[in-house]
Amino acid sequence: MSEHGPVSGAALDALPSFPEGLPFVRPATPPLERVMARLAPSYERGVLTDGPLGRELEELVAAQLGVDHVVAVSTCTAGLMLVLRALELEGSVVMPSFTFSATAHAAAWNGLRPVFAECDPTSFQLDPADAAARLDGAAALLATHVFGAPCAAEELEELGRAHRIPVVFDAAHAHGARRRGRKVGGLGDAEVFSMTPTKLVIAGEGGLVATNRADVAAAVRIGRDYANPGDYNTRFVGLNARLSEMHAATALESLADLDHNLARRRSVAARYRDGLETVPGIDVQLVDDGDESTYKDFTVRVDEAMFGLPRDGVVAALGSRGVDTRCYFWPPVHRQHAYRALASGRLPVTDDLAGRVVSLPIFPGLALDAVDAVVAILAGVHEHAEEVREAIAR
């Protein structure tokens, strides 16, 4: 379904379809009985938040990632907010505009000014060269591992060292990713993961702050409880960002399934990549050799001249066959109402990319024949692009 209403035509009607609809995502929730069994001891003792299951989750994830500290919080956004507060920053923070708005919100809520930088048009990640040109006077560098693929972490860490500023990574999508053999989680001064239903480890709501800095971990740990270390004499303006035991129990059982779910996502992504190689004008996100993406999203860039339709036409055509999609990240953050007052300057690469990318359905339970059908729809839409364009315009 497009903004123009139902899309139909002989070419479209001859393509595969999903009469019941193909969802964009279906959360890989762990079995409820496992979650309830995990939760029961805390629940029966009346311990509902900030309890032993949260601490167990922190210890297991720290061991899994090979980092010194993990602090569980109520959301990834809260984790980012608390990390930036822990670093005691003032001034501006350089970050991508091609990211989810929470990346910028975390800085703005700390009274910091986001300075938006360009992304790379093939990897979709923060462009280190453009970020470097905007770092004079900045207090920190905040990068995102976009769609679960690692960004150029070592280049950004070097920029941080050169400018003597901390480097933080929004790793919301990237639990299980690797950058040149290094596990995402131990990069920079801190990384923050999300545990919402579309992510790799699912809590329902929740976040994980991973760091090798004891001072950052300590500040985040008290910061999630109003910055009250226990004597009600709050040390700074903290948050109520504790993780409940229910969320921790769900996350622990989800963590046990992480390797299986990552393997399934990568299998689905490989099937997409192989199938789309022969479809002109559909370019997949570039993941550097030696890197491992989580494929939290499988996102492609549409070249209208080669494919025959713009991105929005592709979305409409897929929707007419029952395929749900998302247009991340449109509008990019610097174009959103909340940030229009900032003098961000022109970001032509970001604007162009954000108007051309679409994320296709991906989740561990997605059947490979469904992937093949989506690829077949895209191939057919390309082959009959003019007819499809006319159908959309009606």
Coordinates of C-alpha atoms in Angstrom, one line a residue:
M1 CA 0.0 0.0 0.0
S2 CA 1.5 3.4 -1.0
E3 CA 0.4 6.9 -0.2
H4 CA -1.5 6.8 -3.5
G5 CA -3.6 3.9 -2.4
P6 CA -3.6 0.3 -3.6
V7 CA -1.0 -0.4 -6.3
S8 CA -2.0 -2.9 -9.0
G9 CA -1.0 -3.8 -12.5
A10 CA -0.5 -6.8 -14.7
A11 CA 3.3 -6.9 -14.0
L12 CA 2.8 -6.6 -10.2
D13 CA -0.1 -9.0 -10.1
A14 CA 2.1 -11.7 -11.7
L15 CA 4.8 -11.4 -9.1
P16 CA 5.0 -13.4 -5.8
S17 CA 2.9 -12.1 -3.0
F18 CA 2.3 -12.6 0.7
P19 CA -1.5 -12.5 1.1
E20 CA -1.2 -12.6 4.9
G21 CA 1.6 -10.0 4.8
L22 CA 5.3 -10.5 5.4
P23 CA 6.2 -8.6 8.6
F24 CA 9.3 -6.4 8.7
V25 CA 10.4 -8.1 12.0
R26 CA 9.2 -10.8 14.3
P27 CA 11.0 -10.6 17.7
A28 CA 13.0 -13.8 18.5
T29 CA 11.6 -14.0 22.0
P30 CA 12.8 -16.8 24.2
P31 CA 10.2 -19.4 25.4
L32 CA 8.0 -17.9 28.1
E33 CA 8.4 -20.9 30.4
R34 CA 12.2 -20.4 30.5
V35 CA 11.7 -16.7 31.3
M36 CA 9.2 -17.5 34.1
A37 CA 11.5 -20.1 35.6
R38 CA 14.4 -17.7 35.6
L39 CA 12.3 -14.9 37.1
A40 CA 10.5 -17.0 39.8
P41 CA 13.1 -16.9 42.6
S42 CA 13.4 -13.1 42.5
Y43 CA 9.7 -12.6 42.1
E44 CA 8.9 -14.9 45.1
R45 CA 11.3 -12.9 47.2
G46 CA 9.7 -9.6 46.2
V47 CA 12.8 -8.4 44.4
L48 CA 11.5 -6.8 41.2
T49 CA 14.2 -4.4 40.1
D50 CA 17.9 -3.9 40.4
G51 CA 18.3 -7.4 41.7
P52 CA 20.4 -10.6 41.3
L53 CA 19.3 -11.3 37.7
G54 CA 20.4 -7.9 36.6
R55 CA 23.8 -8.5 38.1
E56 CA 24.0 -12.0 36.6
L57 CA 23.3 -10.5 33.2
E58 CA 26.0 -7.9 33.7
E59 CA 28.6 -10.5 34.6
L60 CA 27.7 -12.9 31.7
V61 CA 27.8 -10.1 29.1
A62 CA 31.1 -8.7 30.4
A63 CA 32.6 -12.2 30.1
Q64 CA 31.1 -12.7 26.7
L65 CA 32.4 -9.4 25.4
G66 CA 35.8 -9.5 27.2
V67 CA 35.3 -6.2 28.9
D68 CA 35.9 -5.1 32.5
H69 CA 32.5 -3.6 33.2
V70 CA 28.9 -4.0 32.0
V71 CA 26.1 -2.0 33.6
A72 CA 22.5 -2.9 32.9
V73 CA 20.1 0.1 32.4
S74 CA 16.4 0.6 31.5
T75 CA 17.1 1.7 27.9
C76 CA 19.9 2.2 25.5
T77 CA 19.0 5.9 25.4
A78 CA 19.4 6.2 29.2
G79 CA 22.7 4.4 28.9
L80 CA 24.0 6.9 26.4
M81 CA 22.7 9.8 28.5
L82 CA 24.5 8.4 31.6
V83 CA 27.8 7.7 29.8
L84 CA 27.9 11.2 28.5
R85 CA 27.1 12.6 31.9
A86 CA 29.8 10.3 33.5
L87 CA 32.4 11.8 31.1
E88 CA 31.6 15.3 32.5
L89 CA 31.5 17.0 29.1
E90 CA 30.7 20.5 28.1
G91 CA 30.2 22.0 24.6
S92 CA 29.7 20.0 21.4
V93 CA 29.7 16.3 20.4
V94 CA 30.4 15.3 16.8
M95 CA 28.1 12.5 15.6
P96 CA 26.5 11.2 12.4
S97 CA 23.1 12.5 11.2
F98 CA 22.4 9.1 9.6
T99 CA 21.4 7.4 12.8
F100 CA 18.5 7.0 15.1
S101 CA 17.4 10.2 16.9
A102 CA 18.3 8.8 20.3
T103 CA 22.0 9.2 19.5
A104 CA 21.5 13.0 19.3
H105 CA 18.9 13.1 22.1
A106 CA 21.4 11.6 24.6
A107 CA 23.7 14.6 23.9
A108 CA 21.0 17.2 23.9
W109 CA 19.6 16.0 27.2
N110 CA 23.0 16.6 28.7
G111 CA 23.1 20.2 27.4
L112 CA 25.6 19.3 24.8
R113 CA 25.3 20.5 21.2
P114 CA 25.2 17.9 18.5
V115 CA 27.5 18.6 15.5
F116 CA 26.4 16.4 12.6
A117 CA 28.9 14.9 10.2
E118 CA 28.6 13.0 6.9
C119 CA 28.2 9.3 6.4
D120 CA 30.0 7.1 3.9
P121 CA 27.6 6.3 1.0
T122 CA 28.5 2.6 0.7
S123 CA 29.0 1.5 4.3
F124 CA 26.4 4.0 5.7
Q125 CA 28.8 4.7 8.6
L126 CA 30.2 7.9 10.0
D127 CA 32.8 9.3 7.6
P128 CA 36.0 9.7 9.7
A129 CA 37.4 12.3 7.4
D130 CA 34.4 14.5 7.6
A131 CA 34.1 14.0 11.4
A132 CA 37.7 15.0 11.7
A133 CA 37.0 18.3 10.0
R134 CA 34.3 19.1 12.6
L135 CA 36.2 18.2 15.7
D136 CA 37.9 21.5 16.6
G137 CA 36.6 22.4 20.1
A138 CA 34.5 19.3 20.4
A139 CA 34.2 17.6 23.8
A140 CA 33.6 14.1 22.4
L141 CA 33.0 11.9 19.4
L142 CA 29.9 9.7 19.3
A143 CA 29.6 7.2 16.5
T144 CA 27.0 4.5 15.6
H145 CA 27.4 0.9 14.3
V146 CA 24.7 1.4 11.7
F147 CA 22.3 -1.6 11.1
G148 CA 24.7 -3.8 13.2
A149 CA 27.7 -3.4 10.9
P150 CA 30.8 -2.1 12.7
C151 CA 31.9 1.4 11.9
A152 CA 35.6 2.4 11.4
A153 CA 36.3 2.2 15.1
E154 CA 40.1 2.3 15.0
E155 CA 40.1 5.5 12.9
L156 CA 37.7 7.1 15.2
E157 CA 39.6 6.0 18.3
E158 CA 42.7 7.6 16.7
L159 CA 40.8 10.8 16.2
G160 CA 39.9 10.8 19.9
R161 CA 43.5 10.3 20.9
A162 CA 44.7 13.1 18.6
H163 CA 42.1 15.5 19.9
R164 CA 42.3 14.2 23.5
I165 CA 38.5 13.6 23.7
P166 CA 36.5 10.5 24.6
V167 CA 35.0 8.3 21.9
V168 CA 31.6 6.6 22.6
F169 CA 29.8 4.2 20.4
D170 CA 26.1 3.8 20.0
A171 CA 26.1 0.0 19.6
A172 CA 22.3 -0.4 19.8
H173 CA 22.3 -2.7 16.8
A174 CA 25.6 -4.4 17.3
H175 CA 25.6 -7.0 20.1
G176 CA 27.5 -9.8 18.5
A177 CA 29.4 -7.8 15.8
R178 CA 33.1 -7.7 15.3
R179 CA 35.4 -5.1 13.9
R180 CA 38.6 -6.6 12.4
G181 CA 38.4 -9.4 15.0
R182 CA 37.7 -7.1 17.9
K183 CA 34.3 -7.7 19.6
V184 CA 32.1 -4.7 19.6
G185 CA 31.6 -3.7 23.2
G186 CA 35.3 -3.0 24.1
L187 CA 35.8 -0.2 21.6
G188 CA 36.4 3.4 22.6
D189 CA 35.6 4.7 26.1
A190 CA 32.2 3.0 26.2
E191 CA 29.6 1.3 24.0
V192 CA 25.9 1.0 24.7
F193 CA 23.6 -1.8 23.4
S194 CA 19.9 -1.9 23.2
M195 CA 17.6 -4.8 24.2
T196 CA 14.3 -3.7 22.7
P197 CA 12.3 -6.3 20.7
T198 CA 14.0 -5.7 17.4
K199 CA 17.5 -6.2 18.7
L200 CA 19.9 -9.1 19.1
V201 CA 19.5 -9.7 22.8
I202 CA 15.9 -9.0 23.8
A203 CA 14.7 -7.8 27.2
G204 CA 11.5 -6.0 26.1
E205 CA 13.1 -2.7 27.2
G206 CA 16.7 -2.4 28.4
G207 CA 20.2 -1.4 27.6
L208 CA 23.8 -2.4 28.4
V209 CA 26.7 -0.1 29.0
A210 CA 30.0 -1.8 28.2
T211 CA 33.3 -0.2 29.2
N212 CA 36.9 -0.8 30.3
R213 CA 36.9 2.4 32.3
A214 CA 36.1 1.9 36.0
D215 CA 35.2 5.5 36.5
V216 CA 32.6 5.5 33.8
A217 CA 31.1 2.2 35.0
A218 CA 30.9 3.5 38.6
A219 CA 29.2 6.8 37.5
V220 CA 26.7 5.0 35.3
R221 CA 26.0 2.4 38.1
I222 CA 25.0 5.1 40.6
G223 CA 23.6 7.3 37.9
R224 CA 20.9 4.7 37.0
D225 CA 19.6 5.1 40.5
Y226 CA 19.2 8.9 40.6
A227 CA 23.0 9.2 41.3
N228 CA 22.2 8.1 44.8
P229 CA 25.1 6.0 46.2
G230 CA 22.9 4.8 49.1
D231 CA 22.9 7.8 51.4
Y232 CA 20.3 9.9 49.5
N233 CA 23.0 12.6 48.9
T234 CA 22.9 12.5 45.1
R235 CA 26.2 13.1 43.5
F236 CA 24.9 14.5 40.2
V237 CA 21.6 14.7 38.3
G238 CA 21.0 11.1 37.6
L239 CA 18.1 9.1 36.2
N240 CA 15.7 6.3 37.2
A241 CA 17.2 3.9 34.8
R242 CA 17.3 0.6 36.7
L243 CA 16.6 -2.7 34.8
S244 CA 13.7 -4.7 36.3
E245 CA 14.2 -8.4 37.1
M246 CA 11.5 -9.3 34.5
H247 CA 13.5 -7.6 31.8
A248 CA 16.7 -9.1 33.1
A249 CA 15.2 -12.6 33.1
T250 CA 14.1 -12.2 29.5
A251 CA 17.5 -10.9 28.5
L252 CA 19.3 -13.8 30.1
E253 CA 17.2 -16.3 28.2
S254 CA 17.6 -14.3 25.0
L255 CA 21.4 -14.2 25.6
A256 CA 21.4 -18.0 25.7
D257 CA 20.0 -18.0 22.1
L258 CA 22.2 -15.2 20.7
D259 CA 24.6 -17.4 18.7
H260 CA 21.8 -19.3 17.1
N261 CA 19.9 -16.1 16.3
L262 CA 23.0 -14.4 14.9
A263 CA 23.7 -17.4 12.6
R264 CA 20.1 -17.3 11.3
R265 CA 20.3 -13.6 10.6
R266 CA 23.5 -14.0 8.8
S267 CA 22.1 -16.9 6.8
V268 CA 19.1 -14.7 5.8
A269 CA 21.4 -11.8 4.9
A270 CA 23.6 -14.0 2.8
R271 CA 20.6 -15.3 0.9
Y272 CA 19.5 -11.7 0.2
R273 CA 23.0 -10.7 -0.9
D274 CA 23.3 -13.6 -3.3
G275 CA 19.9 -13.0 -4.8
L276 CA 20.3 -9.3 -5.2
E277 CA 23.6 -9.5 -7.0
T278 CA 21.7 -9.8 -10.3
V279 CA 19.2 -7.0 -9.7
P280 CA 20.5 -3.8 -11.2
G281 CA 20.2 -0.7 -9.1
I282 CA 19.9 -2.5 -5.7
D283 CA 23.1 -2.1 -3.7
V284 CA 23.6 -3.7 -0.3
Q285 CA 25.3 -2.1 2.6
L286 CA 29.1 -2.6 2.4
V287 CA 30.6 -4.5 5.3
D288 CA 34.3 -4.4 5.4
D289 CA 36.4 -7.6 4.9
G290 CA 37.1 -9.1 8.2
D291 CA 34.1 -7.5 9.9
E292 CA 31.0 -9.3 11.1
S293 CA 27.6 -7.6 11.1
T294 CA 24.7 -8.6 13.2
Y295 CA 22.3 -7.7 10.4
K296 CA 19.9 -6.1 12.8
D297 CA 18.6 -4.6 9.6
F298 CA 19.2 -5.6 6.0
T299 CA 19.3 -2.3 4.2
V300 CA 19.8 -1.6 0.5
R301 CA 20.3 1.5 -1.5
V302 CA 18.2 2.1 -4.6
D303 CA 19.8 3.7 -7.7
E304 CA 16.8 5.1 -9.5
A305 CA 18.6 5.4 -12.9
M306 CA 19.6 1.7 -12.9
F307 CA 16.6 0.2 -11.1
G308 CA 13.9 2.3 -12.9
L309 CA 12.1 3.5 -9.8
P310 CA 13.0 5.7 -6.8
R311 CA 13.1 4.3 -3.3
D312 CA 9.5 5.3 -2.5
G313 CA 8.4 3.4 -5.6
V314 CA 10.2 0.3 -4.5
V315 CA 8.5 0.6 -1.1
A316 CA 5.1 1.0 -2.7
A317 CA 5.6 -2.0 -5.0
L318 CA 6.8 -4.2 -2.2
G319 CA 3.9 -3.1 0.0
S320 CA 1.5 -4.0 -2.8
R321 CA 2.8 -7.6 -2.6
G322 CA 2.4 -7.7 1.2
V323 CA 6.1 -7.0 2.1
D324 CA 6.6 -4.6 5.0
T325 CA 9.6 -2.4 4.9
R326 CA 11.2 0.6 6.8
C327 CA 12.9 3.7 5.5
Y328 CA 15.7 4.1 8.1
F329 CA 16.8 6.9 8.7
W330 CA 14.5 9.3 7.0
P331 CA 14.5 12.1 7.7
P332 CA 18.1 12.2 8.9
V333 CA 18.5 13.7 12.3
H334 CA 19.7 17.1 11.1
R335 CA 16.4 17.4 9.1
Q336 CA 14.2 16.6 12.0
H337 CA 12.1 19.3 13.7
A338 CA 14.0 18.8 17.0
Y339 CA 17.3 19.8 15.5
R340 CA 16.5 22.2 12.7
A341 CA 17.6 25.2 14.8
L342 CA 21.2 23.9 14.8
A343 CA 23.5 25.3 12.2
S344 CA 24.5 21.9 10.8
G345 CA 25.6 23.0 7.4
R346 CA 25.0 21.0 4.3
L347 CA 25.2 17.2 4.5
P348 CA 24.5 16.2 0.8
V349 CA 25.8 12.6 1.2
T350 CA 23.6 12.0 4.2
D351 CA 20.5 13.6 2.5
D352 CA 21.0 11.6 -0.7
L353 CA 21.5 8.3 1.2
A354 CA 18.6 8.8 3.5
G355 CA 16.3 9.3 0.6
R356 CA 17.5 6.1 -1.2
V357 CA 17.7 3.4 1.4
V358 CA 15.1 0.8 2.4
S359 CA 15.3 -1.9 5.0
L360 CA 13.9 -5.3 4.0
P361 CA 12.3 -7.9 6.3
I362 CA 14.9 -9.8 8.4
F363 CA 14.5 -11.9 11.6
P364 CA 15.8 -15.3 12.7
G365 CA 12.6 -17.0 11.9
L366 CA 12.4 -15.7 8.3
A367 CA 12.2 -18.6 5.9
L368 CA 14.7 -18.6 3.1
D369 CA 12.0 -19.1 0.5
A370 CA 10.4 -15.9 1.7
V371 CA 13.7 -14.2 1.1
D372 CA 13.8 -15.6 -2.4
A373 CA 10.3 -14.3 -3.0
V374 CA 11.2 -10.8 -1.9
V375 CA 14.2 -10.9 -4.3
A376 CA 11.9 -12.2 -7.1
I377 CA 9.5 -9.3 -6.5
L378 CA 12.4 -6.8 -6.7
A379 CA 13.7 -8.4 -9.9
G380 CA 10.2 -8.3 -11.4
V381 CA 9.6 -4.7 -10.4
H382 CA 12.9 -3.7 -12.1
E383 CA 12.0 -5.6 -15.2
H384 CA 8.6 -3.9 -15.5
A385 CA 9.6 -0.6 -13.9
E386 CA 7.8 1.6 -16.3
E387 CA 4.5 -0.2 -15.9
V388 CA 4.9 -0.2 -12.1
R389 CA 5.7 3.5 -12.2
E390 CA 2.4 4.1 -14.1
A391 CA 0.5 1.9 -11.7
I392 CA 1.8 3.8 -8.7
A393 CA 1.0 7.2 -10.3
R394 CA -2.7 6.3 -10.8

